[in-house]
Amino acid sequence: MPEDVKALSADLARDPQSLVFLRLGEALRQKRQFEAATRIALHGLERHPHLADGHDLYARILADRHDYEHAFDEWDMALRIAPQHIGALKGLAFLYFKIGDLAQAEAHLEAAYRAAPEDPTIAQAFAVIRGEALPPAFPDEGVEAATEEDGVVEESFAEESVTALPETLVFAGLEGAQEGLLLLDAAGLVLGGALKTSDGVDVTETVAAYLAGVSQEASRTAKLLELGEWRGVSAEGQSGHVHVVQPTPGSMLLVMRDRSVPLGRLGMLAQRAAQAARRWLEQQR
Amino acid sequence: VSAVPFGHALDVVTRVRGVRGAMLVASEDGLVVAEQLMEGIKGSAVAALAASLSGRLRRAMVAAGLGPSQFWHLQCEGGALLVVPGKEGLLVVAVTEPDVNVGLVRLELLRAAEVVG
């Protein structure tokens, strides 16, 4: 049951350094007051930046808001601080499940099980991942930490069960999969993803055609300058940024976002999308 | 346009620690307009490839509705190539070491692009 928000708020007001922000943020999250929950979580993280539970709380809120990329970062951070953190392990398992990486999802659940074998929600999550149980059987926390009573995850799982993950969707589950991520072969032919302008116009094929050859020229330039292998090209435009990487020698991946996403962060997104692309390309062989 | 502002613009870029050289390149034909490069860097070839890559990126970005690129950065294992397309069809190009402060080089390239424009 959600705790008394007023009482918890009063406690936090009395002692802003207190860890009560964890309970207050969670209570607000359960009430779906995401703005307030976010403020509390960030307030807490400002004061306790190395508190794994704080990052776990913020990740849950982000996941509830479907901001899976940032949720991933926060759970990842929680694990760096506390490698056995159950909430983070289950949260990351959930995100991997969402993008169809069942091996990673299972690996994270196994790590969670080793850390907390008595936790019944882990077995339930295993069952869902293995297709032995329906998504609503997911626990109230952990893998489904992302959500709780709000049913957001249940809806998500209902939409994309393990078996229903479309093979053609390279970037299934990643933000921007259908308007900001594009995978090409060496000849500039589209393998997956799509690009749309801010007006919703599909520019996939045109951009793909212009990008053909970028990889070759980047390689030639790097070779000429004796700089080794090229790792990526990032470019800043008037209305947005792009980042191009090479997931495998014969492919090229482009990530496009508006200017609110800084170039550095775009590079991180590109690396994550490249991982998904590599897995997908391997599955196609 | 006199060569003095060109030289000054490149000075500002090459002064940044980790920058191995800077060039002004005509974006249309990839010819070197001015250069300050460390020995061993093949300026004319790099200029041609930078102009070609710049053209492809510009066309792709315009097609994607993002407008022409204002800065781009080729990241490699052993260093980087950073480019700001300036006015008058000139590209301001920097060749750097891998551990350079990219943000600072970007700023100096943007400033240089203003000067040469």
Tab-separated table of C-alpha atoms in Angstrom:
chain	number	residue	atom	x	y	z
A	1	MET	CA	0.000	0.000	0.000
A	2	PRO	CA	1.316	3.463	-0.755
A	3	GLU	CA	2.544	5.225	2.314
A	4	ASP	CA	1.144	8.481	3.585
A	5	VAL	CA	2.579	11.084	1.246
A	6	LYS	CA	1.837	13.987	3.590
A	7	ALA	CA	3.594	12.403	6.520
A	8	LEU	CA	6.579	11.423	4.427
A	9	SER	CA	6.752	14.913	2.918
A	10	ALA	CA	6.755	16.405	6.380
A	11	ASP	CA	9.553	14.052	7.422
A	12	LEU	CA	11.611	15.060	4.420
A	13	ALA	CA	10.967	18.748	5.031
A	14	ARG	CA	12.216	18.335	8.575
A	15	ASP	CA	15.376	16.581	7.419
A	16	PRO	CA	16.208	17.113	3.735
A	17	GLN	CA	19.236	14.819	4.067
A	18	SER	CA	17.031	11.954	5.178
A	19	LEU	CA	16.664	8.789	3.132
A	20	VAL	CA	12.921	9.116	3.544
A	21	PHE	CA	12.944	10.498	0.013
A	22	LEU	CA	13.108	6.874	-1.162
A	23	ARG	CA	9.776	6.032	0.479
A	24	LEU	CA	8.191	9.318	-0.541
A	25	GLY	CA	9.301	8.978	-4.167
A	26	GLU	CA	8.035	5.408	-4.289
A	27	ALA	CA	4.702	6.424	-2.756
A	28	LEU	CA	4.270	9.161	-5.355
A	29	ARG	CA	5.255	6.780	-8.130
A	30	GLN	CA	2.642	4.299	-7.011
A	31	LYS	CA	0.090	7.075	-7.082
A	32	ARG	CA	1.262	7.850	-10.622
A	33	GLN	CA	2.288	11.354	-9.609
A	34	PHE	CA	5.332	11.090	-11.779
A	35	GLU	CA	6.310	14.762	-11.854
A	36	ALA	CA	6.378	14.964	-8.091
A	37	ALA	CA	8.064	11.572	-7.816
A	38	THR	CA	10.760	12.712	-10.235
A	39	ARG	CA	11.407	15.876	-8.248
A	40	ILE	CA	11.757	13.899	-5.046
A	41	ALA	CA	14.043	11.321	-6.636
A	42	LEU	CA	16.297	13.986	-8.140
A	43	HIS	CA	16.302	15.910	-4.884
A	44	GLY	CA	17.469	12.759	-3.140
A	45	LEU	CA	20.076	11.946	-5.760
A	46	GLU	CA	21.530	15.421	-5.483
A	47	ARG	CA	22.214	14.733	-1.847
A	48	HIS	CA	23.040	11.036	-2.190
A	49	PRO	CA	24.518	10.584	-5.675
A	50	HIS	CA	26.113	7.263	-4.761
A	51	LEU	CA	23.006	5.679	-3.298
A	52	ALA	CA	22.030	2.707	-5.464
A	53	ASP	CA	18.469	2.711	-4.132
A	54	GLY	CA	18.095	6.317	-5.271
A	55	HIS	CA	19.065	5.424	-8.819
A	56	ASP	CA	16.750	2.402	-8.653
A	57	LEU	CA	13.858	4.630	-7.584
A	58	TYR	CA	14.527	7.110	-10.366
A	59	ALA	CA	14.799	4.267	-12.887
A	60	ARG	CA	11.389	2.933	-11.857
A	61	ILE	CA	9.837	6.350	-12.361
A	62	LEU	CA	11.491	6.714	-15.759
A	63	ALA	CA	10.342	3.251	-16.796
A	64	ASP	CA	6.805	4.105	-15.735
A	65	ARG	CA	7.055	7.084	-18.056
A	66	HIS	CA	8.307	4.817	-20.842
A	67	ASP	CA	11.672	6.582	-20.850
A	68	TYR	CA	13.490	3.281	-21.104
A	69	GLU	CA	16.801	4.685	-22.261
A	70	HIS	CA	17.262	6.810	-19.179
A	71	ALA	CA	15.836	4.065	-16.998
A	72	PHE	CA	18.530	1.786	-18.392
A	73	ASP	CA	21.203	4.340	-17.475
A	74	GLU	CA	19.900	4.684	-13.942
A	75	TRP	CA	19.687	0.953	-13.307
A	76	ASP	CA	23.099	0.569	-14.863
A	77	MET	CA	24.409	3.215	-12.468
A	78	ALA	CA	22.768	1.455	-9.521
A	79	LEU	CA	24.566	-1.749	-10.503
A	80	ARG	CA	27.898	0.007	-10.788
A	81	ILE	CA	27.439	1.233	-7.245
A	82	ALA	CA	25.981	-2.021	-5.897
A	83	PRO	CA	26.603	-4.950	-8.273
A	84	GLN	CA	24.127	-7.177	-6.408
A	85	HIS	CA	21.285	-4.650	-6.332
A	86	ILE	CA	18.139	-6.731	-6.772
A	87	GLY	CA	15.927	-3.926	-8.043
A	88	ALA	CA	18.459	-2.893	-10.666
A	89	LEU	CA	19.096	-6.475	-11.793
A	90	LYS	CA	15.378	-7.109	-12.197
A	91	GLY	CA	14.841	-3.726	-13.809
A	92	LEU	CA	17.525	-4.367	-16.405
A	93	ALA	CA	16.118	-7.861	-16.979
A	94	PHE	CA	12.790	-6.227	-17.724
A	95	LEU	CA	14.342	-3.796	-20.210
A	96	TYR	CA	16.281	-6.560	-21.951
A	97	PHE	CA	13.082	-8.572	-22.131
A	98	LYS	CA	11.378	-5.630	-23.741
A	99	ILE	CA	13.948	-5.383	-26.532
A	100	GLY	CA	13.819	-9.135	-27.074
A	101	ASP	CA	17.257	-9.928	-25.655
A	102	LEU	CA	16.127	-12.932	-23.673
A	103	ALA	CA	19.654	-14.155	-22.947
A	104	GLN	CA	20.548	-10.904	-21.198
A	105	ALA	CA	17.180	-10.793	-19.448
A	106	GLU	CA	17.730	-14.286	-18.107
A	107	ALA	CA	21.339	-13.557	-17.130
A	108	HIS	CA	20.225	-10.582	-15.063
A	109	LEU	CA	17.456	-12.570	-13.433
A	110	GLU	CA	19.915	-15.326	-12.598
A	111	ALA	CA	22.174	-12.769	-10.955
A	112	ALA	CA	19.171	-11.469	-9.029
A	113	TYR	CA	18.301	-15.017	-7.970
A	114	ARG	CA	21.837	-15.645	-6.738
A	115	ALA	CA	21.617	-12.473	-4.662
A	116	ALA	CA	18.103	-13.114	-3.326
A	117	PRO	CA	17.041	-16.764	-3.836
A	118	GLU	CA	14.093	-16.297	-1.489
A	119	ASP	CA	12.515	-13.598	-3.659
A	120	PRO	CA	9.408	-15.224	-5.210
A	121	THR	CA	9.036	-12.536	-7.847
A	122	ILE	CA	12.202	-13.699	-9.585
A	123	ALA	CA	10.766	-17.139	-10.294
A	124	GLN	CA	7.634	-15.503	-11.657
A	125	ALA	CA	9.719	-13.280	-13.899
A	126	PHE	CA	11.674	-16.321	-15.142
A	127	ALA	CA	8.379	-17.949	-16.054
A	128	VAL	CA	7.297	-14.955	-18.094
A	129	ILE	CA	10.598	-14.703	-19.911
A	130	ARG	CA	10.489	-18.401	-20.758
A	131	GLY	CA	6.941	-18.048	-21.994
A	132	GLU	CA	5.593	-20.243	-19.200
A	133	ALA	CA	3.431	-17.542	-17.661
A	134	LEU	CA	1.449	-14.606	-18.830
A	135	PRO	CA	2.832	-11.126	-18.336
A	136	PRO	CA	0.359	-10.113	-15.606
A	137	ALA	CA	2.036	-12.719	-13.446
A	138	PHE	CA	5.011	-10.414	-13.205
A	139	PRO	CA	5.795	-9.291	-9.706
A	140	ASP	CA	4.904	-6.057	-8.063
A	141	GLU	CA	8.506	-5.014	-8.118
A	142	GLY	CA	11.779	-5.881	-9.723
A	143	VAL	CA	11.515	-6.881	-13.345
A	144	GLU	CA	8.243	-5.264	-13.181
A	145	ALA	CA	9.708	-2.776	-10.832
A	146	ALA	CA	9.207	-0.494	-13.633
A	147	THR	CA	5.618	-0.353	-12.801
A	148	GLU	CA	3.404	-1.696	-10.198
A	149	GLU	CA	-0.240	-1.289	-9.787
A	150	ASP	CA	-0.480	0.928	-12.785
A	151	GLY	CA	-0.383	-1.977	-15.198
A	152	VAL	CA	1.908	-0.195	-17.604
A	153	VAL	CA	4.232	-3.136	-17.909
A	154	GLU	CA	1.348	-5.543	-18.124
A	155	GLU	CA	0.055	-3.616	-21.101
A	156	SER	CA	3.488	-3.592	-22.649
A	157	PHE	CA	3.884	-7.307	-22.242
A	158	ALA	CA	0.436	-7.935	-23.578
A	159	GLU	CA	1.462	-6.044	-26.696
A	160	GLU	CA	4.749	-7.774	-27.214
A	161	SER	CA	5.047	-11.197	-25.706
A	162	VAL	CA	8.271	-13.091	-26.152
A	163	THR	CA	7.012	-15.023	-29.105
A	164	ALA	CA	5.395	-12.008	-30.678
A	165	LEU	CA	8.584	-9.956	-30.974
A	166	PRO	CA	8.744	-9.277	-34.696
A	167	GLU	CA	11.938	-10.497	-36.263
A	168	THR	CA	11.919	-7.608	-38.688
A	169	LEU	CA	12.034	-4.996	-35.962
A	170	VAL	CA	15.732	-4.615	-35.384
A	171	PHE	CA	15.265	-2.031	-32.706
A	172	ALA	CA	12.122	-3.374	-31.050
A	173	GLY	CA	11.766	-1.758	-27.667
A	174	LEU	CA	14.326	0.982	-28.277
A	175	GLU	CA	13.160	4.555	-28.286
A	176	GLY	CA	12.894	5.991	-31.791
A	177	ALA	CA	12.787	2.546	-33.424
A	178	GLN	CA	10.398	3.735	-36.109
A	179	GLU	CA	11.498	7.322	-36.617
A	180	GLY	CA	15.036	7.815	-35.397
A	181	LEU	CA	17.047	4.631	-35.951
A	182	LEU	CA	18.171	3.241	-39.264
A	183	LEU	CA	20.236	0.186	-40.146
A	184	LEU	CA	21.744	-0.065	-43.620
A	185	ASP	CA	23.870	-2.526	-45.500
A	186	ALA	CA	27.096	-1.499	-47.223
A	187	ALA	CA	25.207	-0.530	-50.368
A	188	GLY	CA	22.880	1.809	-48.529
A	189	LEU	CA	19.902	-0.540	-48.595
A	190	VAL	CA	17.639	-0.417	-45.575
A	191	LEU	CA	17.830	-3.425	-43.249
A	192	GLY	CA	15.660	-2.063	-40.475
A	193	GLY	CA	14.370	0.953	-38.614
A	194	ALA	CA	13.054	4.132	-40.154
A	195	LEU	CA	13.562	7.875	-40.163
A	196	LYS	CA	10.904	10.534	-40.078
A	197	THR	CA	11.193	14.301	-40.070
A	198	SER	CA	9.619	16.310	-37.278
A	199	ASP	CA	6.616	16.717	-39.597
A	200	GLY	CA	6.217	12.953	-39.825
A	201	VAL	CA	7.496	12.646	-43.396
A	202	ASP	CA	9.235	9.324	-44.023
A	203	VAL	CA	12.759	10.065	-45.288
A	204	THR	CA	14.228	6.629	-44.747
A	205	GLU	CA	15.128	5.798	-48.318
A	206	THR	CA	16.494	9.232	-49.201
A	207	VAL	CA	18.756	9.457	-46.195
A	208	ALA	CA	19.889	5.870	-46.749
A	209	ALA	CA	20.897	6.721	-50.294
A	210	TYR	CA	22.951	9.721	-49.197
A	211	LEU	CA	24.618	7.759	-46.431
A	212	ALA	CA	25.780	4.994	-48.722
A	213	GLY	CA	29.517	5.322	-49.005
A	214	VAL	CA	29.991	7.257	-45.769
A	215	SER	CA	31.458	4.163	-44.156
A	216	GLN	CA	33.925	3.661	-46.986
A	217	GLU	CA	35.011	7.294	-46.942
A	218	ALA	CA	35.320	7.335	-43.181
A	219	SER	CA	37.547	4.257	-43.407
A	220	ARG	CA	39.693	5.822	-46.118
A	221	THR	CA	40.085	9.043	-44.159
A	222	ALA	CA	41.003	7.187	-40.984
A	223	LYS	CA	43.521	5.075	-42.883
A	224	LEU	CA	45.066	8.083	-44.580
A	225	LEU	CA	45.504	9.854	-41.279
A	226	GLU	CA	46.774	6.631	-39.686
A	227	LEU	CA	44.108	6.894	-37.019
A	228	GLY	CA	43.150	3.210	-36.918
A	229	GLU	CA	39.564	2.033	-37.244
A	230	TRP	CA	36.822	4.647	-37.284
A	231	ARG	CA	34.330	4.328	-34.464
A	232	GLY	CA	31.656	6.810	-35.340
A	233	VAL	CA	30.668	10.029	-37.023
A	234	SER	CA	28.549	12.521	-35.162
A	235	ALA	CA	27.082	15.585	-36.801
A	236	GLU	CA	25.227	18.554	-35.458
A	237	GLY	CA	22.459	20.109	-37.545
A	238	GLN	CA	20.260	23.160	-37.100
A	239	SER	CA	17.302	21.099	-35.881
A	240	GLY	CA	18.905	17.915	-34.646
A	241	HIS	CA	21.873	15.622	-34.474
A	242	VAL	CA	22.899	12.344	-36.044
A	243	HIS	CA	25.418	9.715	-35.077
A	244	VAL	CA	26.623	7.022	-37.443
A	245	VAL	CA	28.366	3.834	-36.325
A	246	GLN	CA	29.273	0.532	-37.881
A	247	PRO	CA	27.701	-2.337	-35.913
A	248	THR	CA	29.436	-4.874	-38.172
A	249	PRO	CA	31.882	-4.435	-41.076
A	250	GLY	CA	29.113	-4.669	-43.650
A	251	SER	CA	26.510	-2.476	-42.030
A	252	MET	CA	25.918	1.069	-40.869
A	253	LEU	CA	23.625	2.425	-38.214
A	254	LEU	CA	22.293	5.963	-37.962
A	255	VAL	CA	20.689	7.458	-34.892
A	256	MET	CA	18.848	10.743	-35.268
A	257	ARG	CA	17.443	12.930	-32.509
A	258	ASP	CA	16.380	16.523	-32.065
A	259	ARG	CA	18.723	19.056	-30.480
A	260	SER	CA	17.449	18.346	-26.980
A	261	VAL	CA	19.634	15.224	-27.025
A	262	PRO	CA	23.284	16.316	-26.783
A	263	LEU	CA	25.828	14.823	-29.176
A	264	GLY	CA	27.626	12.951	-26.415
A	265	ARG	CA	24.474	11.243	-25.291
A	266	LEU	CA	23.568	10.452	-28.862
A	267	GLY	CA	26.809	8.522	-29.120
A	268	MET	CA	25.791	6.411	-26.145
A	269	LEU	CA	22.388	5.735	-27.672
A	270	ALA	CA	24.097	4.735	-30.893
A	271	GLN	CA	26.299	2.214	-29.101
A	272	ARG	CA	23.254	0.663	-27.474
A	273	ALA	CA	21.359	0.508	-30.754
A	274	ALA	CA	24.457	-0.976	-32.397
A	275	GLN	CA	24.402	-3.814	-29.886
A	276	ALA	CA	20.793	-4.551	-30.783
A	277	ALA	CA	21.674	-4.388	-34.464
A	278	ARG	CA	24.597	-6.795	-34.050
A	279	ARG	CA	22.374	-9.299	-32.262
A	280	TRP	CA	19.732	-8.987	-34.938
A	281	LEU	CA	22.265	-9.368	-37.751
A	282	GLU	CA	23.673	-12.492	-36.117
A	283	GLN	CA	20.170	-13.955	-35.839
A	284	GLN	CA	19.602	-13.389	-39.544
A	285	ARG	CA	22.618	-15.482	-40.551
B	1	VAL	CA	40.344	37.667	-48.866
B	2	SER	CA	43.797	38.065	-47.358
B	3	ALA	CA	45.753	35.142	-46.002
B	4	VAL	CA	46.245	36.852	-42.643
B	5	PRO	CA	42.829	36.079	-41.172
B	6	PHE	CA	43.152	32.538	-42.489
B	7	GLY	CA	46.445	32.058	-40.690
B	8	HIS	CA	45.097	33.615	-37.515
B	9	ALA	CA	41.971	31.454	-37.645
B	10	LEU	CA	44.058	28.295	-37.964
B	11	ASP	CA	46.426	29.455	-35.203
B	12	VAL	CA	43.546	29.606	-32.778
B	13	VAL	CA	42.641	26.011	-33.575
B	14	THR	CA	46.137	24.530	-33.558
B	15	ARG	CA	46.879	26.150	-30.221
B	16	VAL	CA	44.508	23.710	-28.542
B	17	ARG	CA	46.414	20.863	-26.927
B	18	GLY	CA	46.114	17.644	-28.900
B	19	VAL	CA	45.404	19.287	-32.258
B	20	ARG	CA	47.827	17.955	-34.859
B	21	GLY	CA	46.815	20.354	-37.557
B	22	ALA	CA	44.133	22.541	-39.036
B	23	MET	CA	43.091	23.353	-42.565
B	24	LEU	CA	40.716	25.464	-44.560
B	25	VAL	CA	39.233	23.450	-47.378
B	26	ALA	CA	36.995	24.475	-50.252
B	27	SER	CA	33.898	22.345	-49.769
B	28	GLU	CA	33.023	22.234	-53.469
B	29	ASP	CA	36.230	20.777	-54.849
B	30	GLY	CA	38.075	19.601	-51.732
B	31	LEU	CA	41.129	21.772	-52.382
B	32	VAL	CA	43.276	23.102	-49.554
B	33	VAL	CA	42.921	26.862	-49.080
B	34	ALA	CA	45.229	27.161	-46.084
B	35	GLU	CA	46.864	24.684	-43.748
B	36	GLN	CA	48.912	24.337	-40.600
B	37	LEU	CA	49.687	20.671	-40.274
B	38	MET	CA	52.209	18.598	-38.436
B	39	GLU	CA	54.686	16.808	-40.612
B	40	GLY	CA	53.424	13.605	-42.138
B	41	ILE	CA	49.788	14.578	-42.553
B	42	LYS	CA	48.775	14.421	-46.195
B	43	GLY	CA	46.846	17.652	-46.337
B	44	SER	CA	45.520	17.490	-49.873
B	45	ALA	CA	44.212	13.948	-49.560
B	46	VAL	CA	42.621	14.609	-46.191
B	47	ALA	CA	41.039	17.763	-47.586
B	48	ALA	CA	39.496	15.871	-50.481
B	49	LEU	CA	38.043	13.180	-48.244
B	50	ALA	CA	36.828	15.695	-45.659
B	51	ALA	CA	35.004	17.636	-48.362
B	52	SER	CA	33.456	14.492	-49.785
B	53	LEU	CA	32.333	13.220	-46.387
B	54	SER	CA	31.034	16.657	-45.522
B	55	GLY	CA	28.949	16.746	-48.689
B	56	ARG	CA	27.393	13.364	-47.998
B	57	LEU	CA	26.566	14.274	-44.421
B	58	ARG	CA	25.108	17.625	-45.468
B	59	ARG	CA	22.836	16.024	-48.043
B	60	ALA	CA	21.740	13.301	-45.629
B	61	MET	CA	20.992	15.791	-42.876
B	62	VAL	CA	19.077	18.144	-45.123
B	63	ALA	CA	17.061	15.178	-46.400
B	64	ALA	CA	16.343	14.190	-42.803
B	65	GLY	CA	14.964	17.664	-42.123
B	66	LEU	CA	17.778	18.599	-39.747
B	67	GLY	CA	19.297	21.317	-41.889
B	68	PRO	CA	22.934	21.405	-43.020
B	69	SER	CA	25.503	20.154	-40.561
B	70	GLN	CA	27.133	22.828	-38.423
B	71	PHE	CA	29.788	20.566	-36.999
B	72	TRP	CA	30.829	16.982	-37.524
B	73	HIS	CA	33.293	14.696	-35.906
B	74	LEU	CA	34.862	11.502	-37.207
B	75	GLN	CA	35.984	9.450	-34.223
B	76	CYS	CA	38.756	6.921	-34.730
B	77	GLU	CA	40.835	4.704	-32.462
B	78	GLY	CA	43.900	6.889	-32.790
B	79	GLY	CA	42.423	10.349	-33.143
B	80	ALA	CA	39.725	12.355	-34.792
B	81	LEU	CA	38.804	14.659	-37.616
B	82	LEU	CA	36.595	17.589	-36.656
B	83	VAL	CA	34.962	19.831	-39.223
B	84	VAL	CA	32.895	23.003	-39.168
B	85	PRO	CA	31.383	24.045	-42.476
B	86	GLY	CA	31.858	27.789	-42.566
B	87	LYS	CA	30.601	30.544	-44.800
B	88	GLU	CA	31.829	31.124	-48.337
B	89	GLY	CA	31.943	27.380	-48.967
B	90	LEU	CA	34.900	26.814	-46.682
B	91	LEU	CA	35.371	23.940	-44.279
B	92	VAL	CA	37.453	24.458	-41.166
B	93	VAL	CA	39.100	21.128	-40.403
B	94	ALA	CA	41.107	19.913	-37.423
B	95	VAL	CA	43.052	16.684	-37.077
B	96	THR	CA	43.496	15.673	-33.460
B	97	GLU	CA	44.942	13.174	-31.034
B	98	PRO	CA	42.450	10.760	-29.441
B	99	ASP	CA	42.408	12.426	-26.030
B	100	VAL	CA	41.755	15.966	-27.206
B	101	ASN	CA	39.126	18.201	-25.624
B	102	VAL	CA	36.558	17.889	-28.408
B	103	GLY	CA	34.295	20.548	-26.937
B	104	LEU	CA	37.081	23.103	-26.948
B	105	VAL	CA	38.218	22.263	-30.475
B	106	ARG	CA	34.610	22.562	-31.634
B	107	LEU	CA	34.366	26.042	-30.118
B	108	GLU	CA	37.605	27.158	-31.734
B	109	LEU	CA	36.541	25.739	-35.093
B	110	LEU	CA	33.257	27.643	-34.856
B	111	ARG	CA	35.166	30.831	-34.027
B	112	ALA	CA	37.572	30.234	-36.874
B	113	ALA	CA	34.652	29.685	-39.241
B	114	GLU	CA	33.261	33.078	-38.212
B	115	VAL	CA	36.588	34.770	-38.881
B	116	VAL	CA	37.157	33.267	-42.287
B	117	GLY	CA	33.572	33.887	-43.283
